[in-house]
Structures are given as C-alpha cells and as structure tokens.
Coordinates of N, CA and C in Angstrom, one line a residue:
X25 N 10.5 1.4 13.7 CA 10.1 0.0 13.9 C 8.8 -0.1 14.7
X26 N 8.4 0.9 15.3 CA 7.3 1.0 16.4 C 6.3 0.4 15.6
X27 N 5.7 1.0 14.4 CA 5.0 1.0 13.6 C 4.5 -0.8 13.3
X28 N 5.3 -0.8 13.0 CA 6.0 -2.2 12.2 C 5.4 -3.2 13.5
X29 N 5.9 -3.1 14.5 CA 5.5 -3.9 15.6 C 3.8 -3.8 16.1
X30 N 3.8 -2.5 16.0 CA 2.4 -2.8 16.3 C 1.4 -3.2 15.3
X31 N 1.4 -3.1 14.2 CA 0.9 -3.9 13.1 C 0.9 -5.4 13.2
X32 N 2.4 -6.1 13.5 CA 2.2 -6.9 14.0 C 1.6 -7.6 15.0
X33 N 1.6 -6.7 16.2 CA 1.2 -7.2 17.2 C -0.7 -7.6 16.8
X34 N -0.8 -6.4 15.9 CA -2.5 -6.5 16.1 C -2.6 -7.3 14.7
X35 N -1.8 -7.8 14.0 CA -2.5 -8.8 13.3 C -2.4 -10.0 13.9
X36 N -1.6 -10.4 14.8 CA -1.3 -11.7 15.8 C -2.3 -11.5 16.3
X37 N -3.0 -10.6 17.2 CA -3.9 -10.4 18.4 C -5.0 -11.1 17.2
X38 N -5.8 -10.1 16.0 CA -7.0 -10.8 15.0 C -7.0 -12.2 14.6
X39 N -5.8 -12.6 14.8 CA -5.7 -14.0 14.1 C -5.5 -13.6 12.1
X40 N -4.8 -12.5 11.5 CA -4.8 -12.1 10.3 C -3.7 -13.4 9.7
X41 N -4.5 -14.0 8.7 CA -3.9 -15.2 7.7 C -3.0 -14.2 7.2
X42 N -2.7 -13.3 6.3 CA -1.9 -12.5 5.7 C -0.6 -12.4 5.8
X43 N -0.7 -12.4 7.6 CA 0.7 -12.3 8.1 C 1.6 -13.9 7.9
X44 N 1.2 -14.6 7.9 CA 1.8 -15.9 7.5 C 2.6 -16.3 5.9
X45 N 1.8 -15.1 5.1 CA 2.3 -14.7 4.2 C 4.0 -14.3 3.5
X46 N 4.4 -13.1 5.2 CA 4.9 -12.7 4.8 C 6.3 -13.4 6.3
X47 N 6.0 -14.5 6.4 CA 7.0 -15.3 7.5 C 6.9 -14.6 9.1
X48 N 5.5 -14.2 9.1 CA 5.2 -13.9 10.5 C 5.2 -12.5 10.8
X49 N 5.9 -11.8 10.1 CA 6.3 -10.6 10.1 C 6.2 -9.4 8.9
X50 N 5.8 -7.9 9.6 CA 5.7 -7.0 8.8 C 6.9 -6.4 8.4
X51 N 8.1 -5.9 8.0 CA 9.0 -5.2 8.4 C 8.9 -3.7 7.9
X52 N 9.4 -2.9 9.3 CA 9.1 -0.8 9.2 C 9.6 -0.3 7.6
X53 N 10.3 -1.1 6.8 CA 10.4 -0.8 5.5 C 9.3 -0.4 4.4
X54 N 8.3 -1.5 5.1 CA 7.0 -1.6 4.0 C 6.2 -0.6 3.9
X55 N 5.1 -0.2 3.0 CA 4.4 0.8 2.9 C 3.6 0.9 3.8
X56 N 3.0 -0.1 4.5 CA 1.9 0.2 5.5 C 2.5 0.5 7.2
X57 N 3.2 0.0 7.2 CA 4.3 0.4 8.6 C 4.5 2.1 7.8
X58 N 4.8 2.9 7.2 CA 5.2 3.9 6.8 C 3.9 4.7 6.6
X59 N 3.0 4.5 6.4 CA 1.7 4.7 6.3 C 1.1 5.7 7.7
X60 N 1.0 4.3 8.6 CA 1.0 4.6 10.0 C 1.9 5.5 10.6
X61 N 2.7 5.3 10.4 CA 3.6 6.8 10.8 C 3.2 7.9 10.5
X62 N 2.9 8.4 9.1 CA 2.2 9.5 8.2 C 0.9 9.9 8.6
X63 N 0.4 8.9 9.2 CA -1.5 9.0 9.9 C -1.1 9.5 11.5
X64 N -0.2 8.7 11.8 CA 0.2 9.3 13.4 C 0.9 10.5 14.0
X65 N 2.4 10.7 12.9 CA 2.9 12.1 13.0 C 2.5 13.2 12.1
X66 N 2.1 13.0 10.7 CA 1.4 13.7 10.5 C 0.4 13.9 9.2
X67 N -0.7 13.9 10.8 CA -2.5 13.5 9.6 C -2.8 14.5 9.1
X68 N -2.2 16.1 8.7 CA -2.5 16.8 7.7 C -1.7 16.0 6.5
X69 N -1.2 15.8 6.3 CA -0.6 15.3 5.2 C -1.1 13.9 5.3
X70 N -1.1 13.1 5.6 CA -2.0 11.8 5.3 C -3.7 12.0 4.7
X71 N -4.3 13.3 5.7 CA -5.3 13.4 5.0 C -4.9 14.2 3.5
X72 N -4.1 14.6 3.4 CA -4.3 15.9 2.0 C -4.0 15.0 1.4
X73 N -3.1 13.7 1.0 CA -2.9 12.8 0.4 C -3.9 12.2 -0.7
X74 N -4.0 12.7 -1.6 CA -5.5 11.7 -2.9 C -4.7 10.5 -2.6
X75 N -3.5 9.9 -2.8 CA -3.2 8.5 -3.3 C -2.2 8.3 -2.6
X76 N -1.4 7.0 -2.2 CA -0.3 6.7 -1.7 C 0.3 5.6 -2.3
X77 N 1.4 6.4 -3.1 CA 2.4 5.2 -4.1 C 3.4 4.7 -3.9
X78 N 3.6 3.5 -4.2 CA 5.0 2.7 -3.7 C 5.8 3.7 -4.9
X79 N 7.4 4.0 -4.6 CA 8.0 4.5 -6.0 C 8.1 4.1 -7.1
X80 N 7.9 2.7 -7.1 CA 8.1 1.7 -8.5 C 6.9 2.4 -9.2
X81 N 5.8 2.1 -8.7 CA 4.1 2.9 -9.4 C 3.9 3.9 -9.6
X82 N 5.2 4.7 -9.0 CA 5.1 6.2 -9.3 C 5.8 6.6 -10.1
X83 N 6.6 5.6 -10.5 CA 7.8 6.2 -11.7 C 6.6 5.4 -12.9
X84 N 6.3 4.5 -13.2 CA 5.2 4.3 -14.3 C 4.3 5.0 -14.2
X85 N 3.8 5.5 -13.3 CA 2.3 6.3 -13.4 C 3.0 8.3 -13.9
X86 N 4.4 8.6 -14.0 CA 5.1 9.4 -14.4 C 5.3 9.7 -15.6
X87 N 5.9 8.3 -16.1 CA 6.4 7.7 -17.6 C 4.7 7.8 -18.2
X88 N 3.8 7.2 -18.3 CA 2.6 6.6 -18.7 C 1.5 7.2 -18.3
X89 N 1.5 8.2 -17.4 CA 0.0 9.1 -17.0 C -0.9 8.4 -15.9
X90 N -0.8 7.2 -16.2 CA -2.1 6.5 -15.4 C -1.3 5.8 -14.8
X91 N -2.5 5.0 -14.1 CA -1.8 4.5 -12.4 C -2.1 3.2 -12.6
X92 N -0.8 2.3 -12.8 CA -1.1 0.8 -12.6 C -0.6 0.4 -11.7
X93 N -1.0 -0.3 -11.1 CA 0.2 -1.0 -9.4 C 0.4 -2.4 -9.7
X94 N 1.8 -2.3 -9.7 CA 2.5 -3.6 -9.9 C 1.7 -4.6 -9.0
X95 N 1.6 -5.8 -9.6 CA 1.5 -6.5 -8.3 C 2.5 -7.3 -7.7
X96 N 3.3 -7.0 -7.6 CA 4.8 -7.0 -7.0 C 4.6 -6.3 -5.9
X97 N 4.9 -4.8 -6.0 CA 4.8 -3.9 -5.0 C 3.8 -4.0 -4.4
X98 N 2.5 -4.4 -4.7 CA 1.1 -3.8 -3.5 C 1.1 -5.5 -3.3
X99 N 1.8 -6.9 -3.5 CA 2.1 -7.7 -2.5 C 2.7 -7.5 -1.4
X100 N 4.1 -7.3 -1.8 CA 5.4 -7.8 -0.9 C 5.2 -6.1 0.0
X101 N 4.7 -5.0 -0.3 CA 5.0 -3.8 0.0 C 4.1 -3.6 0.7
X102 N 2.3 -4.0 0.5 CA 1.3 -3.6 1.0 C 0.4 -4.3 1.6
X103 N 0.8 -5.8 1.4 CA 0.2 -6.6 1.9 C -0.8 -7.2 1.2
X104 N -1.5 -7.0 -0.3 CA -2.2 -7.3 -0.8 C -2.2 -8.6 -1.3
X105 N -3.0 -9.5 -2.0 CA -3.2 -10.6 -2.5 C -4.1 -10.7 -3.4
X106 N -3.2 -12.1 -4.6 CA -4.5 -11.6 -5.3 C -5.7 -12.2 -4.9
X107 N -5.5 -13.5 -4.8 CA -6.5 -14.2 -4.2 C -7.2 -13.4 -2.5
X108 N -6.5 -13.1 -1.8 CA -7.8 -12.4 -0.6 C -8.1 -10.9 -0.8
X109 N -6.8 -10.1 -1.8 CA -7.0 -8.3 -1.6 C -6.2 -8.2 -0.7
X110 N -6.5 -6.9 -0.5 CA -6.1 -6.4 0.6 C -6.3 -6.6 2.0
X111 N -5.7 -6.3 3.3 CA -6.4 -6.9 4.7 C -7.8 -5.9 5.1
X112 N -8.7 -6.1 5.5 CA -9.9 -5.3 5.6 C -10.1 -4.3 6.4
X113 N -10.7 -3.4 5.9 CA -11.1 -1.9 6.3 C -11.3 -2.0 8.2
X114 N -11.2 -2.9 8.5 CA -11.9 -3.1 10.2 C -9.9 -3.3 10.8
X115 N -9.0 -4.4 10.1 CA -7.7 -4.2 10.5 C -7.2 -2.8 10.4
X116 N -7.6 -2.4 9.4 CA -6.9 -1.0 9.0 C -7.4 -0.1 10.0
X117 N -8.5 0.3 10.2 CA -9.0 0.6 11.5 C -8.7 1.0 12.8
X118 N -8.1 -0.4 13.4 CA -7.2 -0.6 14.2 C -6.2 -0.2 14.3
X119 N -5.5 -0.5 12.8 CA -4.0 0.3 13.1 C -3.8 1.9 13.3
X120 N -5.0 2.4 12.5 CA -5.5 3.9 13.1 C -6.7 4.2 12.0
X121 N -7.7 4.5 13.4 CA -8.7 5.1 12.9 C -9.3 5.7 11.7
X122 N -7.8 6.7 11.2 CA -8.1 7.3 10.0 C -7.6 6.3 8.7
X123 N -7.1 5.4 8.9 CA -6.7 4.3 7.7 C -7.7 3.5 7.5
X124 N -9.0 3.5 8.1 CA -10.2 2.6 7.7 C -10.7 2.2 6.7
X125 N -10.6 3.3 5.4 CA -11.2 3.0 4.1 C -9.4 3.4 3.1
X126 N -8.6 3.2 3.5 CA -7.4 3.0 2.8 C -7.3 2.8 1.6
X127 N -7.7 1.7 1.8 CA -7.8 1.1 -0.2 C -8.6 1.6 -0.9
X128 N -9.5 2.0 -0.4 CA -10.6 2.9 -1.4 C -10.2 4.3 -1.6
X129 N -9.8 5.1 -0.5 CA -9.0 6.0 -0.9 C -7.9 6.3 -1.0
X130 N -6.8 5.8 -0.8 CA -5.5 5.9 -1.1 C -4.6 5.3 -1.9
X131 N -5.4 3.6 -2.0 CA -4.6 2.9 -2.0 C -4.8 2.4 -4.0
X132 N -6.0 3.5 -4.4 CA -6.9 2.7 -5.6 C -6.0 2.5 -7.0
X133 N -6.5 2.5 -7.8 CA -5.6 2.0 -8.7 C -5.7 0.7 -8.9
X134 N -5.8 0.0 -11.0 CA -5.6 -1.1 -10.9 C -4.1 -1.7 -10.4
X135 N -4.3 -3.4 -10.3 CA -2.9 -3.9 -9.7 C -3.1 -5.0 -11.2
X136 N -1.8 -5.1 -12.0 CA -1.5 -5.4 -12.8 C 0.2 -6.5 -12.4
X137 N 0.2 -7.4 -12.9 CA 1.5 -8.4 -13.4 C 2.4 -7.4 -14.1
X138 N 3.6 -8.2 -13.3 CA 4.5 -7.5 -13.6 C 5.1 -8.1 -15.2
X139 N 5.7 -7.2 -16.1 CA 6.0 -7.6 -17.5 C 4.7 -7.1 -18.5
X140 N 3.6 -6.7 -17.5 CA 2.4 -6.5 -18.5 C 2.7 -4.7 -18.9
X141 N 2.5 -4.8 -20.0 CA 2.2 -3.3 -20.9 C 1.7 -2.2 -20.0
X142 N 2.1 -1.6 -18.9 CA 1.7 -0.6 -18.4 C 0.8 1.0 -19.1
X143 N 1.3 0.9 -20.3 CA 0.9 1.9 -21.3 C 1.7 2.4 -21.7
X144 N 1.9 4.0 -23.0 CA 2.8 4.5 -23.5 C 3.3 4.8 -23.0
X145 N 4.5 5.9 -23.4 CA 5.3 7.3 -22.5 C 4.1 8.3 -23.4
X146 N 3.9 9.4 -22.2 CA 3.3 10.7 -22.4 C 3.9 11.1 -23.2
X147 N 3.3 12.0 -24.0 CA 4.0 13.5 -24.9 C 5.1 14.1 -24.3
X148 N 5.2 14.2 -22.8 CA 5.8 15.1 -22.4 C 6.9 13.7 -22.0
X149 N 7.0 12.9 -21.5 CA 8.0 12.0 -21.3 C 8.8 11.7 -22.6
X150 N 8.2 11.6 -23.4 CA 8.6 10.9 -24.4 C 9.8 11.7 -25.1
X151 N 9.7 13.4 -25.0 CA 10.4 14.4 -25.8 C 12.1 14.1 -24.5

C-alpha cells in the first residue's frame, strides 16, 4: 500500500486532474502502484523489462501475437485517458526517477475499445 499512497500523496501535492477520475484515490492493486514497487525493489528487472502488461493484454497479445491494450485496462488499471493519455513523463518522474519515459517504453502499444477485433489466433494458438 506504500506505493499506492505515495502516488497519491504526490498527485495531491501536483494538483493531478486524473486523480479525480478515479474518486480521489489510486489503489496498491493497480498497475502503476505495482510498477513502483518493481522500479524500487527491484530495478534490474524493471529495467530488463521491454514492456509492462496488464494480464488481460497479455493473454490477447498471446492468443493474437500483437499487442493491443484494452482500453479498459490501461484506464481503470493505468491511469490513462482517452481524452488526456496518460499522466506525464514529469509525474512519473517523481514517483521514481527511472519511470520517466514509461509510456514510451514500457507502456507502448496501441489502446483499443473493448469488443473491437483484437486480431486472429496465431498458428500456434490456434492448433
């Protein structure tokens, strides 16, 4: 929950619209509270990380090869919107250093509606 709180604390401290989004609050369940944990206990593995998937995006990007992100999950999960994006590289920042450019590298992938055509099953799913 540390995580979680201090995310909050420091989008309260910026004045972050985002958080109003989500009724004031982040909860340690979400991907970016979990995130921070992984950059704080441990940044070999946050750095060796190409990507960082909610499981929903990882079981389609399994099934289908390619990487769509619900936009379900990288709302309610990541904080994203469609209308603002994601919170900016300067919040992320703050919450640690090495999460600065997040969405560009970890977080990439298009974000697609949910019910939309994600793509086939692979050859290899499919058998």
């Amino acid at each position: 929950q540390k995580h979680a709180d201090r995310l909050n604390q420091i989008a309260e401290e910026e004045g972050e619209a985002f958080l109003q989004r989500y009724g004031g609050k982040i909860s340690s369940e979400w991907m970016i509270p979990k995130v921070m944990q992984i950059a704080e206990e441990a940044p070999h593995i946050y750095e060796a990380a190409d990507r960082i998937i909610e499981a929903a995006d990882w079981i389609v990007y399994q099934l289908c090869g390619s990487l769509k992100r619900s936009n379900c999950t990288a709302g309610y999960k990541a904080m994203w919107s469609e209308k603002a994006g994601y919170p900016s590289d300067n919040f992320f920042e703050k919450l640690n250093p090495s999460m600065k450019t997040i969405t560009k590298d970890k977080l990439s992938g298009s974000i697609h509606s949910v019910g939309e055509k994600a793509g086939s099953l692979t050859e290899k799913m499919a058998k």
